[in-house]
mmCIF file of N, CA and C in Angstrom:
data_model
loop_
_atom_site.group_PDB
_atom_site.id
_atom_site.type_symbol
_atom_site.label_atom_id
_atom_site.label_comp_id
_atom_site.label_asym_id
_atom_site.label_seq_id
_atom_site.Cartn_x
_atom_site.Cartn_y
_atom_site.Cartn_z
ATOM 1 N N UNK A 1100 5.854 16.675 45.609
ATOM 2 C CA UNK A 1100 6.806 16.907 44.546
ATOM 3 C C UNK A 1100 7.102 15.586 43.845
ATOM 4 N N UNK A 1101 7.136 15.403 42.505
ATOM 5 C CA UNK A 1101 7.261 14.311 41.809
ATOM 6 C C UNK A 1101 8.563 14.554 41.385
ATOM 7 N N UNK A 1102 8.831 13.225 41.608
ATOM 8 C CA UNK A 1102 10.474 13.127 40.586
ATOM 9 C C UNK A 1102 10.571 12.130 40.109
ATOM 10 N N UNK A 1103 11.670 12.579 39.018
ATOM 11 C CA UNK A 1103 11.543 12.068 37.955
ATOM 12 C C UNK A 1103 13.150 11.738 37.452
ATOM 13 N N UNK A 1104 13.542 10.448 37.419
ATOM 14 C CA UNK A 1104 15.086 10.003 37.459
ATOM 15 C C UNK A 1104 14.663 9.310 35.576
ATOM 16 N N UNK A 1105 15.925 10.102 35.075
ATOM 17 C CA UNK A 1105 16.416 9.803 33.851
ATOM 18 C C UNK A 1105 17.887 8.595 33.805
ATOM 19 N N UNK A 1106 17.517 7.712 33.037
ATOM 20 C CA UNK A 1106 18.121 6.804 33.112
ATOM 21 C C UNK A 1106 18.913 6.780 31.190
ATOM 22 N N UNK A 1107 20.592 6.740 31.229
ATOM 23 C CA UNK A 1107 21.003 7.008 30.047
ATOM 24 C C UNK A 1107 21.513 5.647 29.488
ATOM 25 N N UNK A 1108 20.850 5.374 28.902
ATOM 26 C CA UNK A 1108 20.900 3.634 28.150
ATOM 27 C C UNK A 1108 21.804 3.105 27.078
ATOM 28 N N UNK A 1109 23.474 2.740 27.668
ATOM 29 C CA UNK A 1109 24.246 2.911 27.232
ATOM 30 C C UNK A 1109 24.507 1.277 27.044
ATOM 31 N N UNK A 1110 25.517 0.541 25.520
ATOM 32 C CA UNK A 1110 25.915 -0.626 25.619
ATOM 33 C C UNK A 1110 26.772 -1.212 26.664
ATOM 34 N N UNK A 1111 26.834 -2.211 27.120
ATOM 35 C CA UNK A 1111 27.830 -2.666 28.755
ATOM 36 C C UNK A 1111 28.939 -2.658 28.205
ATOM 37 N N UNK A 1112 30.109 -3.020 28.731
ATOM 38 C CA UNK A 1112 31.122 -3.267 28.151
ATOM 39 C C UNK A 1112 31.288 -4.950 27.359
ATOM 40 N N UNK A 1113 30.184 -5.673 28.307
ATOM 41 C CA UNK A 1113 30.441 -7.281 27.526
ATOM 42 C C UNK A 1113 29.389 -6.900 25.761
ATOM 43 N N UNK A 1114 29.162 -5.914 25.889
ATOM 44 C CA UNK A 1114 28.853 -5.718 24.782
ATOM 45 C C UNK A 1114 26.859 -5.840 24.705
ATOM 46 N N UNK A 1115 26.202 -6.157 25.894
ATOM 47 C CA UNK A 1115 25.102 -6.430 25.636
ATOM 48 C C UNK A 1115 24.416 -5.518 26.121
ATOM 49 N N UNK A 1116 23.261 -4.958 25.666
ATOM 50 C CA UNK A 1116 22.230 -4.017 25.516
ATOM 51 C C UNK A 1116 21.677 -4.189 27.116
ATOM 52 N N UNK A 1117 21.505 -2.248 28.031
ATOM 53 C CA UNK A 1117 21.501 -2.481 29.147
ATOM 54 C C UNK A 1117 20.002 -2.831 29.122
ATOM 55 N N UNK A 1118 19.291 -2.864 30.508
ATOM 56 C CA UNK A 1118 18.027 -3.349 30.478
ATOM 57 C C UNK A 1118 17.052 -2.453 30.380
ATOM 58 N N UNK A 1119 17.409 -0.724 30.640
ATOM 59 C CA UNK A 1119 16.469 0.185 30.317
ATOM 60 C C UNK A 1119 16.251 0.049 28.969
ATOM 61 N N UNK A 1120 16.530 -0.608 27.929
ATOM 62 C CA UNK A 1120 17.129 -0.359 26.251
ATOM 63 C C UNK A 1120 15.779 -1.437 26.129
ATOM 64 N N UNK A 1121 15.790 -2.242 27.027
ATOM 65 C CA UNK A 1121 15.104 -3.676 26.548
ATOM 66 C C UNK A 1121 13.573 -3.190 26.351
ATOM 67 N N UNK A 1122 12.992 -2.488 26.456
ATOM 68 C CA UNK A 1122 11.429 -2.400 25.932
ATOM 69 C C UNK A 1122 11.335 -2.012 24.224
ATOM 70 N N UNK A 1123 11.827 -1.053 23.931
ATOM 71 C CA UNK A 1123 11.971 -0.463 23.141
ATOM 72 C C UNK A 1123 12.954 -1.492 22.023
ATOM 73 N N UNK A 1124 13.373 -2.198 22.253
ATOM 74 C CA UNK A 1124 14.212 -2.931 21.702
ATOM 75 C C UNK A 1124 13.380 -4.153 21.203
ATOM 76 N N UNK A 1125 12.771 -4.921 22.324
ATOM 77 C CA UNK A 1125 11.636 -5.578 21.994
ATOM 78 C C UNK A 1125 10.822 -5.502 21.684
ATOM 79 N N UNK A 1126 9.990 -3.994 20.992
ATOM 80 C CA UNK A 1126 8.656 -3.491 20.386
ATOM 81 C C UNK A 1126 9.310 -3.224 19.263
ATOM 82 N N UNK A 1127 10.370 -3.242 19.088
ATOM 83 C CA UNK A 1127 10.816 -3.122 17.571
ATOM 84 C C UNK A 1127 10.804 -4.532 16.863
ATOM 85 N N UNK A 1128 11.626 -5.318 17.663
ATOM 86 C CA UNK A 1128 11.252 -7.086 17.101
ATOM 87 C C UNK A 1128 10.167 -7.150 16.990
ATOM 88 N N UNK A 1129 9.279 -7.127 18.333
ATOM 89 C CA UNK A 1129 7.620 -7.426 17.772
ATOM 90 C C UNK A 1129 6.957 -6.918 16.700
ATOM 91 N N UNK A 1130 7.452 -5.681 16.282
ATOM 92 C CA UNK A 1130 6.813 -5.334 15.059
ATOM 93 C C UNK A 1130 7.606 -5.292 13.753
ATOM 94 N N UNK A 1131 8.874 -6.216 13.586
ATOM 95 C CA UNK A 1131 9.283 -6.792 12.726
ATOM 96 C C UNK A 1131 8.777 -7.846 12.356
ATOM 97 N N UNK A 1132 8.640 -8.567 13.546
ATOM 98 C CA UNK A 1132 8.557 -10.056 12.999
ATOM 99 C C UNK A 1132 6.672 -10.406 12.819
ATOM 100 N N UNK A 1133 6.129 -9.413 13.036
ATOM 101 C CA UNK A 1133 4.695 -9.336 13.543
ATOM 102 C C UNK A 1133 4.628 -8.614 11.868
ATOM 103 N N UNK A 1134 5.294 -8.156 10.727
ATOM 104 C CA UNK A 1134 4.872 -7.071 9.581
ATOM 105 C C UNK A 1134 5.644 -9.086 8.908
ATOM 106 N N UNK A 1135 6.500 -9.467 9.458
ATOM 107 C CA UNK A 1135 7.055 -10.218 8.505
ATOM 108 C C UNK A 1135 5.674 -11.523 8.187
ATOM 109 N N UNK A 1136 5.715 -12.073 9.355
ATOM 110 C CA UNK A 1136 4.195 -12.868 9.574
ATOM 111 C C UNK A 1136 3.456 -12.942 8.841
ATOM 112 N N UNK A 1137 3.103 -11.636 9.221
ATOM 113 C CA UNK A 1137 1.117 -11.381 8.844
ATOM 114 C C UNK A 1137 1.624 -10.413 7.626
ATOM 115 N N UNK A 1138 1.977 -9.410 6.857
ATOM 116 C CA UNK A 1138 1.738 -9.368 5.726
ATOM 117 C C UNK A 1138 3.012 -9.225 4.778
ATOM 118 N N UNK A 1139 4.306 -10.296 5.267
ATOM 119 C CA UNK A 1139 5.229 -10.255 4.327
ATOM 120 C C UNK A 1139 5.787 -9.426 4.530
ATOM 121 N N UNK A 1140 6.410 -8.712 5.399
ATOM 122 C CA UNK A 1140 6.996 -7.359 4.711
ATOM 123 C C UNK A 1140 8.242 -7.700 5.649
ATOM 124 N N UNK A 1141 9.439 -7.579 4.760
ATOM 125 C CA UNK A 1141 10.674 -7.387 5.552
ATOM 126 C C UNK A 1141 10.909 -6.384 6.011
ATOM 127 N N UNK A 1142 11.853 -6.238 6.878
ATOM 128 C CA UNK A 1142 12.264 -5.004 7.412
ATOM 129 C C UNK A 1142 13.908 -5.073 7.681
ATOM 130 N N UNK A 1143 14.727 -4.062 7.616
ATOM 131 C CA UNK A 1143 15.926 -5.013 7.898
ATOM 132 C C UNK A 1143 16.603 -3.737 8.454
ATOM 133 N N UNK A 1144 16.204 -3.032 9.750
ATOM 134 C CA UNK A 1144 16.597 -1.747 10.314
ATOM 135 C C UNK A 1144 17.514 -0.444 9.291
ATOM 136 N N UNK A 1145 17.078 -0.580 8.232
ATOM 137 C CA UNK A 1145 17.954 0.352 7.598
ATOM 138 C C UNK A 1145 17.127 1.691 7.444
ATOM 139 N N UNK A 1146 18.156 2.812 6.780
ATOM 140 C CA UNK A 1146 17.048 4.110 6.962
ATOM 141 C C UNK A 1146 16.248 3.889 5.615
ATOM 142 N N UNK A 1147 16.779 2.960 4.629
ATOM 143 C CA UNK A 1147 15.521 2.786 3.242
ATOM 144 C C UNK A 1147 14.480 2.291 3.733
ATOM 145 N N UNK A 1148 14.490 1.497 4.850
ATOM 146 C CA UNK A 1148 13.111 0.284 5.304
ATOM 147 C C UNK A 1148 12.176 1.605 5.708
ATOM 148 N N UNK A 1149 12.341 2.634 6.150
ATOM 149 C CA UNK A 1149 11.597 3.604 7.133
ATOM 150 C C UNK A 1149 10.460 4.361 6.131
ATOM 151 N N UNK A 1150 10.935 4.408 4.549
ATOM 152 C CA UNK A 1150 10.167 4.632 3.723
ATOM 153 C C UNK A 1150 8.635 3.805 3.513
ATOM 154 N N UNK A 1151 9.171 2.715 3.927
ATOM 155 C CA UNK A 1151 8.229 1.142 3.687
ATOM 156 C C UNK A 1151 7.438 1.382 4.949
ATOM 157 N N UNK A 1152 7.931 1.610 6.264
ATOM 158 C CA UNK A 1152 7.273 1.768 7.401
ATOM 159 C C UNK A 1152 6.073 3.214 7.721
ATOM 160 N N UNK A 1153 6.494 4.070 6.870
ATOM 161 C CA UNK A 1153 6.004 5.382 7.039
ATOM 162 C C UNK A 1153 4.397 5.075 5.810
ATOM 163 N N UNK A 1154 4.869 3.943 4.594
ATOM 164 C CA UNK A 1154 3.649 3.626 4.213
ATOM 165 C C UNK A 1154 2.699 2.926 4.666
ATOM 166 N N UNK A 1155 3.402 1.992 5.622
ATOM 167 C CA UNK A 1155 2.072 1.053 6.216
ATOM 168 C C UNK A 1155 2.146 1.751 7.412
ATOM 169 N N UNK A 1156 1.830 2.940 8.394
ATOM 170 C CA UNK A 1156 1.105 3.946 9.131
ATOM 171 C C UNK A 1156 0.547 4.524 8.397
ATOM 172 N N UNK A 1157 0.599 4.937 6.833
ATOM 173 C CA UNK A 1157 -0.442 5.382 6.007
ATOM 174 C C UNK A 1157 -1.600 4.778 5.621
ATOM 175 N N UNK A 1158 -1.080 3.865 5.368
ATOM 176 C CA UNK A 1158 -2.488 2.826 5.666
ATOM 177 C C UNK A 1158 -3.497 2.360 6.141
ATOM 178 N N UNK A 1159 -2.680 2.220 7.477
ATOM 179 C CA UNK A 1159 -3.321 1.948 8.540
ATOM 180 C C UNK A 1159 -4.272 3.336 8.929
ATOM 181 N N UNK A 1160 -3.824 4.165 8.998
ATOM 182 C CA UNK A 1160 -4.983 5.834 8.481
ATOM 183 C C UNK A 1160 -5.165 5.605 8.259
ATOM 184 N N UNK A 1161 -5.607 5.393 6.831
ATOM 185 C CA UNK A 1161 -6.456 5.566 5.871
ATOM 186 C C UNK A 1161 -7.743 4.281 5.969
ATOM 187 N N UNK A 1162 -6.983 3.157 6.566
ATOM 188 C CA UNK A 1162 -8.124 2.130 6.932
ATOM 189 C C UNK A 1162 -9.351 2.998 7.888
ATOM 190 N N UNK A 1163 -8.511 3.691 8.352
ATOM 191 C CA UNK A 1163 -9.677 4.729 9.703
ATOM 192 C C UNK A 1163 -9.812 3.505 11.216
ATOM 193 N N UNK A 1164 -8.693 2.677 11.393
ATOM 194 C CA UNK A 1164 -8.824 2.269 11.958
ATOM 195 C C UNK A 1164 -8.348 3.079 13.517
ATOM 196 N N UNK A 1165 -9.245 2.948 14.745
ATOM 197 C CA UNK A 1165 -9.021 3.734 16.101
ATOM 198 C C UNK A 1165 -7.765 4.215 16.582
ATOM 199 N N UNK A 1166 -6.990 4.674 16.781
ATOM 200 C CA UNK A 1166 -5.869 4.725 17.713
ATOM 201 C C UNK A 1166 -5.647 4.068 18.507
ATOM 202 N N UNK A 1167 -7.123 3.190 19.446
ATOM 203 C CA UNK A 1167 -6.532 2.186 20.813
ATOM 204 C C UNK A 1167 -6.326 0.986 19.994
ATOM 205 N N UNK A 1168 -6.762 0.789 18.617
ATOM 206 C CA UNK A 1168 -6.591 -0.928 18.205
ATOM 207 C C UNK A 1168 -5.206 -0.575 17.337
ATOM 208 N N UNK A 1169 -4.958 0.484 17.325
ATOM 209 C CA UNK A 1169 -3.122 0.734 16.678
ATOM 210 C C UNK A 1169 -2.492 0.920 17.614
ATOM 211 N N UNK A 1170 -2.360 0.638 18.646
ATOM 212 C CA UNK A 1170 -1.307 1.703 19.370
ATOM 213 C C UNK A 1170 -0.479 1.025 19.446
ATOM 214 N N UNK A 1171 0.307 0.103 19.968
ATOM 215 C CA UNK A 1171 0.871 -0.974 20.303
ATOM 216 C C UNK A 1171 1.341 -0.862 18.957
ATOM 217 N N UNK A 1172 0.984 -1.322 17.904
ATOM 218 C CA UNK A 1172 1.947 -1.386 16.640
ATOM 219 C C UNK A 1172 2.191 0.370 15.691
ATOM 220 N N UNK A 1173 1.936 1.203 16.279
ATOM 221 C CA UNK A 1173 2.561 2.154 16.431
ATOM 222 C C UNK A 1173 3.955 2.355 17.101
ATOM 223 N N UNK A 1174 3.660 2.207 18.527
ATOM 224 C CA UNK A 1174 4.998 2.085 19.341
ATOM 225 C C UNK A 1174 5.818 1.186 18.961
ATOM 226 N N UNK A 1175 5.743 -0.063 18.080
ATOM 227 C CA UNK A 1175 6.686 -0.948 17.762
ATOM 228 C C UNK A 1175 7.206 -0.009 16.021
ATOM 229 N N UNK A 1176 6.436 0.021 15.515
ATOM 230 C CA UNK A 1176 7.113 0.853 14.432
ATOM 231 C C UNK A 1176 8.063 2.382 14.994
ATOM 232 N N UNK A 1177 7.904 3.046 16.010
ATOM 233 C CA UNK A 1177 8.734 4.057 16.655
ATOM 234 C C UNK A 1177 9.826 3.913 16.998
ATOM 235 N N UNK A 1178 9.315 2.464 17.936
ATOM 236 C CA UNK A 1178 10.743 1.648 18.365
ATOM 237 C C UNK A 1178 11.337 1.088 17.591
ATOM 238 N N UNK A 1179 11.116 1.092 16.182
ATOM 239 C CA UNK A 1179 12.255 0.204 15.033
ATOM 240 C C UNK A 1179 12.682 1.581 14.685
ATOM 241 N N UNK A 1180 12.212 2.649 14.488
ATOM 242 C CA UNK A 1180 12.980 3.990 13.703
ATOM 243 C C UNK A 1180 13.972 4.327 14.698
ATOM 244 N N UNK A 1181 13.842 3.921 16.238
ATOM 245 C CA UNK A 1181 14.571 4.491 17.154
ATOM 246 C C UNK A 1181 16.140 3.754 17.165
ATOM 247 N N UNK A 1182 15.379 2.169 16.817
ATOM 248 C CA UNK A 1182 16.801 1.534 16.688
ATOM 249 C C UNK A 1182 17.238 1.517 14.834
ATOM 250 N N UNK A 1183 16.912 2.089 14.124
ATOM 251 C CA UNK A 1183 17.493 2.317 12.927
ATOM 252 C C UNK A 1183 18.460 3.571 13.404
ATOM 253 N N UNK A 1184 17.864 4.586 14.183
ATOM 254 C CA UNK A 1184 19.058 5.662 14.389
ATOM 255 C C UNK A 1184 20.055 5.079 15.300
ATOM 256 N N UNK A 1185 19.692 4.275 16.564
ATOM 257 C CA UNK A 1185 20.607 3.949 17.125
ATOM 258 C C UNK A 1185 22.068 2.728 16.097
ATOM 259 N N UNK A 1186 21.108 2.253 15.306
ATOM 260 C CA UNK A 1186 22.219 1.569 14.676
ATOM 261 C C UNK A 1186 23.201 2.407 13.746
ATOM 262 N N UNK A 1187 23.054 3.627 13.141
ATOM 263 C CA UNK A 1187 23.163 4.492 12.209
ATOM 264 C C UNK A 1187 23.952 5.400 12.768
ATOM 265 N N UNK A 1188 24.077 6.053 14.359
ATOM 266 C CA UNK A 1188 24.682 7.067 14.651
ATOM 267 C C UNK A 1188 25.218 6.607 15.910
ATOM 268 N N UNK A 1189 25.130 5.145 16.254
ATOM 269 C CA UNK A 1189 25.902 5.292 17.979
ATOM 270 C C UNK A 1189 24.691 5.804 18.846
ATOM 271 N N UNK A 1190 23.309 6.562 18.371
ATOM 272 C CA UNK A 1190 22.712 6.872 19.742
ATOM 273 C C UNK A 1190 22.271 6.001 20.770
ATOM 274 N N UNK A 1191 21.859 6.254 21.976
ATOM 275 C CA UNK A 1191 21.194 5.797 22.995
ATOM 276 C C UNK A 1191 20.090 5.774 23.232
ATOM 277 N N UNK A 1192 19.605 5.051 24.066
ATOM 278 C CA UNK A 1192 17.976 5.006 24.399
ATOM 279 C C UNK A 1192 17.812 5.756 25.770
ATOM 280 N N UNK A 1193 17.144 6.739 26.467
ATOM 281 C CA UNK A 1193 16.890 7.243 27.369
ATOM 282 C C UNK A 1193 15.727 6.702 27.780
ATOM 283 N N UNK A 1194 15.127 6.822 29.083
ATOM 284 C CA UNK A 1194 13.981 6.537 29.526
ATOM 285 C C UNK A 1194 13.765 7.312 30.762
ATOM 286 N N UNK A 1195 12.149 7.577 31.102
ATOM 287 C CA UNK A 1195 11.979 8.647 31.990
ATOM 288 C C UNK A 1195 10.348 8.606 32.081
ATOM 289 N N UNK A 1196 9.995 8.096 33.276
ATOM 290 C CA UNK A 1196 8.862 7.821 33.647
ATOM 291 C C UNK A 1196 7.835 7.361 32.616
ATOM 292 N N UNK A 1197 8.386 6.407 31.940
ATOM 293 C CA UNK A 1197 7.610 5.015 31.036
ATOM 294 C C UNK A 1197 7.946 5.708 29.535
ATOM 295 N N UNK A 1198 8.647 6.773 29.040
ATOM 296 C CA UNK A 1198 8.555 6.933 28.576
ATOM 297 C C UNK A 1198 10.058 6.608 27.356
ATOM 298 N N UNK A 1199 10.353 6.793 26.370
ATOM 299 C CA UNK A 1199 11.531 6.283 25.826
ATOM 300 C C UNK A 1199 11.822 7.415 24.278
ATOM 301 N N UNK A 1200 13.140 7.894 24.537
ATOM 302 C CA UNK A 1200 13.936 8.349 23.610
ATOM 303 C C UNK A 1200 14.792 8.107 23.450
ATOM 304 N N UNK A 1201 15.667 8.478 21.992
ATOM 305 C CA UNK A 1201 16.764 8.107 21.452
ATOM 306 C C UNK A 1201 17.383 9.550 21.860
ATOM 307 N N UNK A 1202 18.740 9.329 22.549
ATOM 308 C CA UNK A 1202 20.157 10.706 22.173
ATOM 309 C C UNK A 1202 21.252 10.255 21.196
ATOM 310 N N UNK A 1203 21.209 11.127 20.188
ATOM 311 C CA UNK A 1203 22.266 10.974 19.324
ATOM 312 C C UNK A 1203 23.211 11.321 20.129
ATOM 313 N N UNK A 1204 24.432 10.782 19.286
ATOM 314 C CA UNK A 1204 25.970 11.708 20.029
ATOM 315 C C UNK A 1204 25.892 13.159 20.052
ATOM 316 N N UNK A 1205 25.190 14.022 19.461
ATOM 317 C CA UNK A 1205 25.563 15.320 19.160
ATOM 318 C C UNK A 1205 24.678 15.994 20.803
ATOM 319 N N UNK A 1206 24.273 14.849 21.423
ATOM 320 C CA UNK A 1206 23.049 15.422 22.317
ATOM 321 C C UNK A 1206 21.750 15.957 22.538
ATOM 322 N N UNK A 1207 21.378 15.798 21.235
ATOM 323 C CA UNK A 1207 19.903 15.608 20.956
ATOM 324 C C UNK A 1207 19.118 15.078 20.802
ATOM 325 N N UNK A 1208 18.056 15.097 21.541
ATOM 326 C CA UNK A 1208 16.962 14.125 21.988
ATOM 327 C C UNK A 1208 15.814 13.927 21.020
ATOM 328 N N UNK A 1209 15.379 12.683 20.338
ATOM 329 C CA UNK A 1209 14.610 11.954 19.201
ATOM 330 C C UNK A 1209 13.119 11.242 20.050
ATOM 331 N N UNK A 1210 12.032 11.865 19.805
ATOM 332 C CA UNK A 1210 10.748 11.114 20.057
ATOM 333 C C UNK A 1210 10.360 10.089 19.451
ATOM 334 N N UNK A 1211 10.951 8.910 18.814
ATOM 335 C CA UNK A 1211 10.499 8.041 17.413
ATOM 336 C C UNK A 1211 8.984 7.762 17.672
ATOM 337 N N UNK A 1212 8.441 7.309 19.173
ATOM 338 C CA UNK A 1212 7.707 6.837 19.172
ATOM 339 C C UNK A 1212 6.269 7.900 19.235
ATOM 340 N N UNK A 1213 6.832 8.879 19.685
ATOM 341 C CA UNK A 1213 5.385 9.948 19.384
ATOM 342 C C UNK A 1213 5.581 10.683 17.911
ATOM 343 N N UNK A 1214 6.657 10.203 16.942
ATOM 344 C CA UNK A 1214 6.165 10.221 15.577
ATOM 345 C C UNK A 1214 5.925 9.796 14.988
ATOM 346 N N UNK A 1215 6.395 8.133 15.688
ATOM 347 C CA UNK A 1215 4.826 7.274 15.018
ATOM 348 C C UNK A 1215 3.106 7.769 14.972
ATOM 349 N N UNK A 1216 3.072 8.036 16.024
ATOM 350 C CA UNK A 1216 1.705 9.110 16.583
ATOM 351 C C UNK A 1216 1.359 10.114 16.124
ATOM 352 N N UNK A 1217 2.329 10.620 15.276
ATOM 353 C CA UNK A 1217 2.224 11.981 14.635
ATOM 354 C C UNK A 1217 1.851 11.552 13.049
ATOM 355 N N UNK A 1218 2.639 10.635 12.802
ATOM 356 C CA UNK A 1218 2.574 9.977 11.653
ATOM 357 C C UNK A 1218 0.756 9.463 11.273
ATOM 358 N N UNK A 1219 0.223 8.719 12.111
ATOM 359 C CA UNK A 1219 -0.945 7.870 12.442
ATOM 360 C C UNK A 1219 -1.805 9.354 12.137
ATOM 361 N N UNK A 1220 -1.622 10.639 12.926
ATOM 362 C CA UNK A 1220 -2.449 11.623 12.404
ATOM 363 C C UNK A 1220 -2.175 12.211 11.537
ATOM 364 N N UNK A 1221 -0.956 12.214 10.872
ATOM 365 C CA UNK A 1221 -0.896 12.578 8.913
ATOM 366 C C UNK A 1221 -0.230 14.177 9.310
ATOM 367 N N UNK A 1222 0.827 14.231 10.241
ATOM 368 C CA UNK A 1222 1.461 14.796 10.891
ATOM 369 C C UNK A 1222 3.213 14.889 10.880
ATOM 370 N N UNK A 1223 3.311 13.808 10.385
ATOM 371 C CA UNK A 1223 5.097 12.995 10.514
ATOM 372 C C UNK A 1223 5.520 12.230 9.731
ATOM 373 N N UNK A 1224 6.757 11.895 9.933
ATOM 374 C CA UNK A 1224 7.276 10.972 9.435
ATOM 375 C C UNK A 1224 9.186 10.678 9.753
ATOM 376 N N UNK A 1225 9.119 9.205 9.584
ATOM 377 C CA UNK A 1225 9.839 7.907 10.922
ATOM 378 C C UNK A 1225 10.576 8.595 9.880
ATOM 379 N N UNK A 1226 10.590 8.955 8.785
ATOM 380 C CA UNK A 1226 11.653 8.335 7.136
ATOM 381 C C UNK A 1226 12.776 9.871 7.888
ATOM 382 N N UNK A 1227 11.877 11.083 7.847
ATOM 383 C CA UNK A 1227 11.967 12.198 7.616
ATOM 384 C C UNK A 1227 12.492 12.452 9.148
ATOM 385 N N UNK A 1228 12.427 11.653 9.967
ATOM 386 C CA UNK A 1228 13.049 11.761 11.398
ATOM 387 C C UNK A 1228 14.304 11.264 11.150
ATOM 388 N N UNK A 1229 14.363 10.046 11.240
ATOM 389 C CA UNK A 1229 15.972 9.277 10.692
ATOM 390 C C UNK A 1229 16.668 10.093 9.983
ATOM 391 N N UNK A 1230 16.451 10.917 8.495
ATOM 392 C CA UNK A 1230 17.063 11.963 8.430
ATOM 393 C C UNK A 1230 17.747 12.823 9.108
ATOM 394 N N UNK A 1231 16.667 13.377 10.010
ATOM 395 C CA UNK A 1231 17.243 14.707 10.810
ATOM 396 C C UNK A 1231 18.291 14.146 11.684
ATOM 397 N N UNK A 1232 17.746 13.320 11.935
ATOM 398 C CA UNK A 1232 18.890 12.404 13.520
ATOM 399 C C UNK A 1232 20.231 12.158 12.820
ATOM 400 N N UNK A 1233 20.352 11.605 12.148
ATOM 401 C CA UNK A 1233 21.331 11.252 11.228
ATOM 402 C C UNK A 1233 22.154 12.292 10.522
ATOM 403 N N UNK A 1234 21.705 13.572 10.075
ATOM 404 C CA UNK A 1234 22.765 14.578 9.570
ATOM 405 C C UNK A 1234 22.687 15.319 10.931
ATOM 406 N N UNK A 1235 22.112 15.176 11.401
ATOM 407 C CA UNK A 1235 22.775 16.273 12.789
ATOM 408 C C UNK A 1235 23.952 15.452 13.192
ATOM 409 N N UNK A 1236 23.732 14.072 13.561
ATOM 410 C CA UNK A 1236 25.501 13.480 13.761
ATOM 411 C C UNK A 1236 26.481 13.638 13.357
ATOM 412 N N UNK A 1237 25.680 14.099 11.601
ATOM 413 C CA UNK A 1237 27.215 13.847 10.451
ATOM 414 C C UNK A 1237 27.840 15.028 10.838
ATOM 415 N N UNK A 1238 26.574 16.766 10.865
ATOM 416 C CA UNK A 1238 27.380 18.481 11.066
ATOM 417 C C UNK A 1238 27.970 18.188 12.397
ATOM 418 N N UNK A 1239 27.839 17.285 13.217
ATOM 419 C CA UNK A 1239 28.510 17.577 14.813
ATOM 420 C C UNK A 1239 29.560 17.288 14.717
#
């Protein structure tokens, strides 16, 4: 029998980000400062930037480049939409056998990073997620 312990990734009280939070937190820097670098592009966690982000995964399609030489900057673009909602609605980061989601307050659970993946197959979109995450907070 496998089990499987969910861990709910909440701010401490000294105010600093717990350590389940820290992957996902750091694949979002890396692929800030990794778009700022190499081709200029700011990013500045807002839900307008996600428009900008949802074009360069279009791109990157359309280059036809593999899935194993994107992946990694996939998951860092997931993990910046994840912390655009977390900055936007109060949500949390969950984690659960390597894997990582956002819970809004309303209690609903956000994949950012397998719509990056969804996105990459012309399937999704980070812009059009942040949306949903975001007015479901506002009707709750």
């Amino acid at each position: 029998m496998t089990t499987h312990t969910t861990w709910r990734v909440t701010a401490a009280q000294d105010g600093t980000r717990p350590s389940a939070a820290t992957k996902p937190v750091r694949w979002a820097a890396d692929a800030v400062s990794a778009l700022r670098e190499g081709a200029r592009v700011r990013l500045d966690y807002s839900a307008q930037s996600l428009w900008r982000v949802d074009r360069i995964v279009e791109e990157i399609r359309r280059e036809g480049a593999p899935y194993a030489a994107v992946e990694t900057v996939l998951r860092g673009l997931g993990a910046y939409a994840g912390e655009v909602i977390v900055r936007q609605t109060g949500a949390e980061w969950w984690a659960s056998g390597g894997e990582h989601w956002i819970r809004t307050p309303d209690g609903r659970l956000w994949d950012p990073v397998d719509e990056a993946r969804r996105c990459f197959a012309g399937d999704g979109s980070l812009r059009l997620l942040c949306r949903d995450a975001t007015a479901s907070v506002q009707r709750a």
